[in-house]
Protein backbone atom coordinates (compact mmCIF):
# COMPACT_ATOMS: atom_id res chain seq x y z
CA UNK A 1 0.00 0.00 0.00
CA UNK A 2 1.15 3.53 -0.66
CA UNK A 3 1.04 6.36 1.83
CA UNK A 4 2.33 9.73 0.68
CA UNK A 5 3.38 12.33 3.24
CA UNK A 6 3.77 15.92 2.04
CA UNK A 7 4.74 18.98 4.03
CA UNK A 8 2.21 21.73 3.49
CA UNK A 9 2.69 25.04 5.32
CA UNK A 10 3.98 23.23 8.40
CA UNK A 11 1.10 20.76 8.46
CA UNK A 12 1.33 17.15 7.44
CA UNK A 13 -0.87 16.29 4.49
CA UNK A 14 -1.54 12.58 4.08
CA UNK A 15 -2.83 10.65 1.07
CA UNK A 16 -4.14 7.16 1.75
CA UNK A 17 -4.56 4.61 -1.03
CA UNK A 18 -7.71 2.51 -0.72
CA UNK A 19 -7.70 -0.61 -2.89
CA UNK A 20 -11.08 -1.56 -4.33
CA UNK A 21 -12.18 -4.88 -5.81
CA UNK A 22 -15.52 -6.24 -6.98
CA UNK A 23 -16.38 -9.78 -5.89
CA UNK A 24 -20.20 -9.93 -5.84
CA UNK A 25 -19.89 -6.87 -3.55
CA UNK A 26 -17.60 -3.84 -3.76
CA UNK A 27 -14.81 -4.21 -1.18
CA UNK A 28 -12.39 -1.50 0.00
CA UNK A 29 -9.19 -2.07 2.00
CA UNK A 30 -6.53 0.25 3.38
CA UNK A 31 -3.94 -1.38 5.65
CA UNK A 32 -2.58 1.95 6.93
CA UNK A 33 -5.97 2.94 8.31
CA UNK A 34 -7.04 -0.55 9.33
CA UNK A 35 -10.01 -0.16 6.99
CA UNK A 36 -12.04 -2.93 5.40
CA UNK A 37 -15.62 -2.32 4.29
CA UNK A 38 -18.06 -3.37 1.59
CA UNK A 39 -21.15 -2.10 -0.20
CA UNK A 40 -23.52 -3.05 -3.01
CA UNK A 41 -22.43 -0.24 -5.35
CA UNK A 42 -19.19 1.62 -6.00
CA UNK A 43 -20.76 4.95 -5.02
CA UNK A 44 -22.03 3.50 -1.73
CA UNK A 45 -18.56 2.09 -1.09
CA UNK A 46 -16.74 5.39 -1.56
CA UNK A 47 -19.33 7.12 0.61
CA UNK A 48 -18.85 4.47 3.31
CA UNK A 49 -15.06 4.89 3.19
CA UNK A 50 -15.42 8.66 3.66
CA UNK A 51 -17.75 8.03 6.62
CA UNK A 52 -15.29 5.82 8.52
CA UNK A 53 -11.79 6.78 7.30
CA UNK A 54 -11.50 10.08 9.24
CA UNK A 55 -12.38 8.36 12.51
CA UNK A 56 -9.93 5.52 11.83
CA UNK A 57 -7.21 8.07 11.04
CA UNK A 58 -7.80 9.80 14.38
CA UNK A 59 -8.06 6.58 16.40
CA UNK A 60 -5.32 4.46 14.80
CA UNK A 61 -2.77 7.07 13.70
CA UNK A 62 -3.55 10.01 16.00
CA UNK A 63 -3.95 12.24 12.95
CA UNK A 64 -6.08 15.23 12.06
CA UNK A 65 -8.43 14.21 9.23
CA UNK A 66 -8.89 17.78 7.96
CA UNK A 67 -5.96 17.43 5.54
CA UNK A 68 -6.39 13.79 4.60
CA UNK A 69 -6.92 12.69 1.02
CA UNK A 70 -8.01 9.31 -0.27
CA UNK A 71 -7.11 7.77 -3.61
CA UNK A 72 -9.33 4.90 -4.71
CA UNK A 73 -7.54 2.30 -6.84
CA UNK A 74 -9.72 -0.35 -8.45
CA UNK A 75 -8.02 -3.69 -8.96
CA UNK A 76 -9.50 -5.87 -11.69
CA UNK A 77 -8.51 -9.18 -13.22
CA UNK A 78 -9.17 -10.04 -16.84
CA UNK A 79 -11.83 -12.60 -15.85
CA UNK A 80 -13.64 -10.30 -13.43
CA UNK A 81 -14.10 -7.55 -16.03
CA UNK A 82 -16.66 -9.72 -17.83
CA UNK A 83 -18.79 -10.06 -14.67
CA UNK A 84 -19.16 -6.28 -14.32
PDB file of C-alpha atoms in Angstrom:
ATOM      1  CA  UNK A   1       0.000   0.000   0.000  1.00  0.00           C
ATOM      2  CA  UNK A   2       1.149   3.534  -0.655  1.00  0.00           C
ATOM      3  CA  UNK A   3       1.038   6.365   1.829  1.00  0.00           C
ATOM      4  CA  UNK A   4       2.328   9.729   0.676  1.00  0.00           C
ATOM      5  CA  UNK A   5       3.375  12.328   3.240  1.00  0.00           C
ATOM      6  CA  UNK A   6       3.772  15.915   2.041  1.00  0.00           C
ATOM      7  CA  UNK A   7       4.738  18.978   4.031  1.00  0.00           C
ATOM      8  CA  UNK A   8       2.206  21.727   3.489  1.00  0.00           C
ATOM      9  CA  UNK A   9       2.686  25.038   5.318  1.00  0.00           C
ATOM     10  CA  UNK A  10       3.979  23.230   8.396  1.00  0.00           C
ATOM     11  CA  UNK A  11       1.105  20.756   8.463  1.00  0.00           C
ATOM     12  CA  UNK A  12       1.331  17.148   7.445  1.00  0.00           C
ATOM     13  CA  UNK A  13      -0.874  16.294   4.491  1.00  0.00           C
ATOM     14  CA  UNK A  14      -1.543  12.577   4.076  1.00  0.00           C
ATOM     15  CA  UNK A  15      -2.833  10.653   1.074  1.00  0.00           C
ATOM     16  CA  UNK A  16      -4.143   7.155   1.746  1.00  0.00           C
ATOM     17  CA  UNK A  17      -4.563   4.614  -1.032  1.00  0.00           C
ATOM     18  CA  UNK A  18      -7.712   2.509  -0.721  1.00  0.00           C
ATOM     19  CA  UNK A  19      -7.696  -0.609  -2.885  1.00  0.00           C
ATOM     20  CA  UNK A  20     -11.078  -1.558  -4.328  1.00  0.00           C
ATOM     21  CA  UNK A  21     -12.181  -4.879  -5.813  1.00  0.00           C
ATOM     22  CA  UNK A  22     -15.522  -6.237  -6.985  1.00  0.00           C
ATOM     23  CA  UNK A  23     -16.380  -9.782  -5.892  1.00  0.00           C
ATOM     24  CA  UNK A  24     -20.200  -9.933  -5.843  1.00  0.00           C
ATOM     25  CA  UNK A  25     -19.891  -6.868  -3.552  1.00  0.00           C
ATOM     26  CA  UNK A  26     -17.600  -3.836  -3.758  1.00  0.00           C
ATOM     27  CA  UNK A  27     -14.810  -4.208  -1.179  1.00  0.00           C
ATOM     28  CA  UNK A  28     -12.386  -1.505  -0.004  1.00  0.00           C
ATOM     29  CA  UNK A  29      -9.189  -2.065   1.996  1.00  0.00           C
ATOM     30  CA  UNK A  30      -6.529   0.253   3.381  1.00  0.00           C
ATOM     31  CA  UNK A  31      -3.939  -1.380   5.654  1.00  0.00           C
ATOM     32  CA  UNK A  32      -2.575   1.947   6.931  1.00  0.00           C
ATOM     33  CA  UNK A  33      -5.971   2.937   8.310  1.00  0.00           C
ATOM     34  CA  UNK A  34      -7.043  -0.553   9.331  1.00  0.00           C
ATOM     35  CA  UNK A  35     -10.005  -0.159   6.988  1.00  0.00           C
ATOM     36  CA  UNK A  36     -12.041  -2.934   5.400  1.00  0.00           C
ATOM     37  CA  UNK A  37     -15.621  -2.324   4.295  1.00  0.00           C
ATOM     38  CA  UNK A  38     -18.063  -3.371   1.593  1.00  0.00           C
ATOM     39  CA  UNK A  39     -21.148  -2.102  -0.202  1.00  0.00           C
ATOM     40  CA  UNK A  40     -23.525  -3.049  -3.005  1.00  0.00           C
ATOM     41  CA  UNK A  41     -22.428  -0.238  -5.353  1.00  0.00           C
ATOM     42  CA  UNK A  42     -19.187   1.616  -5.997  1.00  0.00           C
ATOM     43  CA  UNK A  43     -20.761   4.950  -5.016  1.00  0.00           C
ATOM     44  CA  UNK A  44     -22.034   3.497  -1.731  1.00  0.00           C
ATOM     45  CA  UNK A  45     -18.560   2.089  -1.090  1.00  0.00           C
ATOM     46  CA  UNK A  46     -16.736   5.389  -1.561  1.00  0.00           C
ATOM     47  CA  UNK A  47     -19.328   7.119   0.609  1.00  0.00           C
ATOM     48  CA  UNK A  48     -18.853   4.474   3.312  1.00  0.00           C
ATOM     49  CA  UNK A  49     -15.058   4.888   3.188  1.00  0.00           C
ATOM     50  CA  UNK A  50     -15.422   8.662   3.665  1.00  0.00           C
ATOM     51  CA  UNK A  51     -17.745   8.031   6.620  1.00  0.00           C
ATOM     52  CA  UNK A  52     -15.288   5.821   8.517  1.00  0.00           C
ATOM     53  CA  UNK A  53     -11.788   6.782   7.300  1.00  0.00           C
ATOM     54  CA  UNK A  54     -11.498  10.078   9.237  1.00  0.00           C
ATOM     55  CA  UNK A  55     -12.381   8.360  12.511  1.00  0.00           C
ATOM     56  CA  UNK A  56      -9.933   5.520  11.832  1.00  0.00           C
ATOM     57  CA  UNK A  57      -7.209   8.071  11.041  1.00  0.00           C
ATOM     58  CA  UNK A  58      -7.803   9.798  14.379  1.00  0.00           C
ATOM     59  CA  UNK A  59      -8.059   6.576  16.403  1.00  0.00           C
ATOM     60  CA  UNK A  60      -5.317   4.461  14.802  1.00  0.00           C
ATOM     61  CA  UNK A  61      -2.773   7.069  13.700  1.00  0.00           C
ATOM     62  CA  UNK A  62      -3.550  10.007  15.997  1.00  0.00           C
ATOM     63  CA  UNK A  63      -3.946  12.236  12.945  1.00  0.00           C
ATOM     64  CA  UNK A  64      -6.082  15.231  12.063  1.00  0.00           C
ATOM     65  CA  UNK A  65      -8.427  14.210   9.228  1.00  0.00           C
ATOM     66  CA  UNK A  66      -8.894  17.784   7.955  1.00  0.00           C
ATOM     67  CA  UNK A  67      -5.961  17.428   5.538  1.00  0.00           C
ATOM     68  CA  UNK A  68      -6.392  13.792   4.597  1.00  0.00           C
ATOM     69  CA  UNK A  69      -6.921  12.689   1.020  1.00  0.00           C
ATOM     70  CA  UNK A  70      -8.010   9.311  -0.268  1.00  0.00           C
ATOM     71  CA  UNK A  71      -7.115   7.771  -3.612  1.00  0.00           C
ATOM     72  CA  UNK A  72      -9.335   4.900  -4.714  1.00  0.00           C
ATOM     73  CA  UNK A  73      -7.541   2.299  -6.840  1.00  0.00           C
ATOM     74  CA  UNK A  74      -9.718  -0.346  -8.454  1.00  0.00           C
ATOM     75  CA  UNK A  75      -8.023  -3.686  -8.960  1.00  0.00           C
ATOM     76  CA  UNK A  76      -9.501  -5.868 -11.687  1.00  0.00           C
ATOM     77  CA  UNK A  77      -8.506  -9.180 -13.223  1.00  0.00           C
ATOM     78  CA  UNK A  78      -9.172 -10.039 -16.840  1.00  0.00           C
ATOM     79  CA  UNK A  79     -11.826 -12.598 -15.849  1.00  0.00           C
ATOM     80  CA  UNK A  80     -13.644 -10.301 -13.428  1.00  0.00           C
ATOM     81  CA  UNK A  81     -14.097  -7.549 -16.026  1.00  0.00           C
ATOM     82  CA  UNK A  82     -16.658  -9.717 -17.829  1.00  0.00           C
ATOM     83  CA  UNK A  83     -18.786 -10.058 -14.671  1.00  0.00           C
ATOM     84  CA  UNK A  84     -19.159  -6.277 -14.323  1.00  0.00           C
TER      85      UNK A  84
END
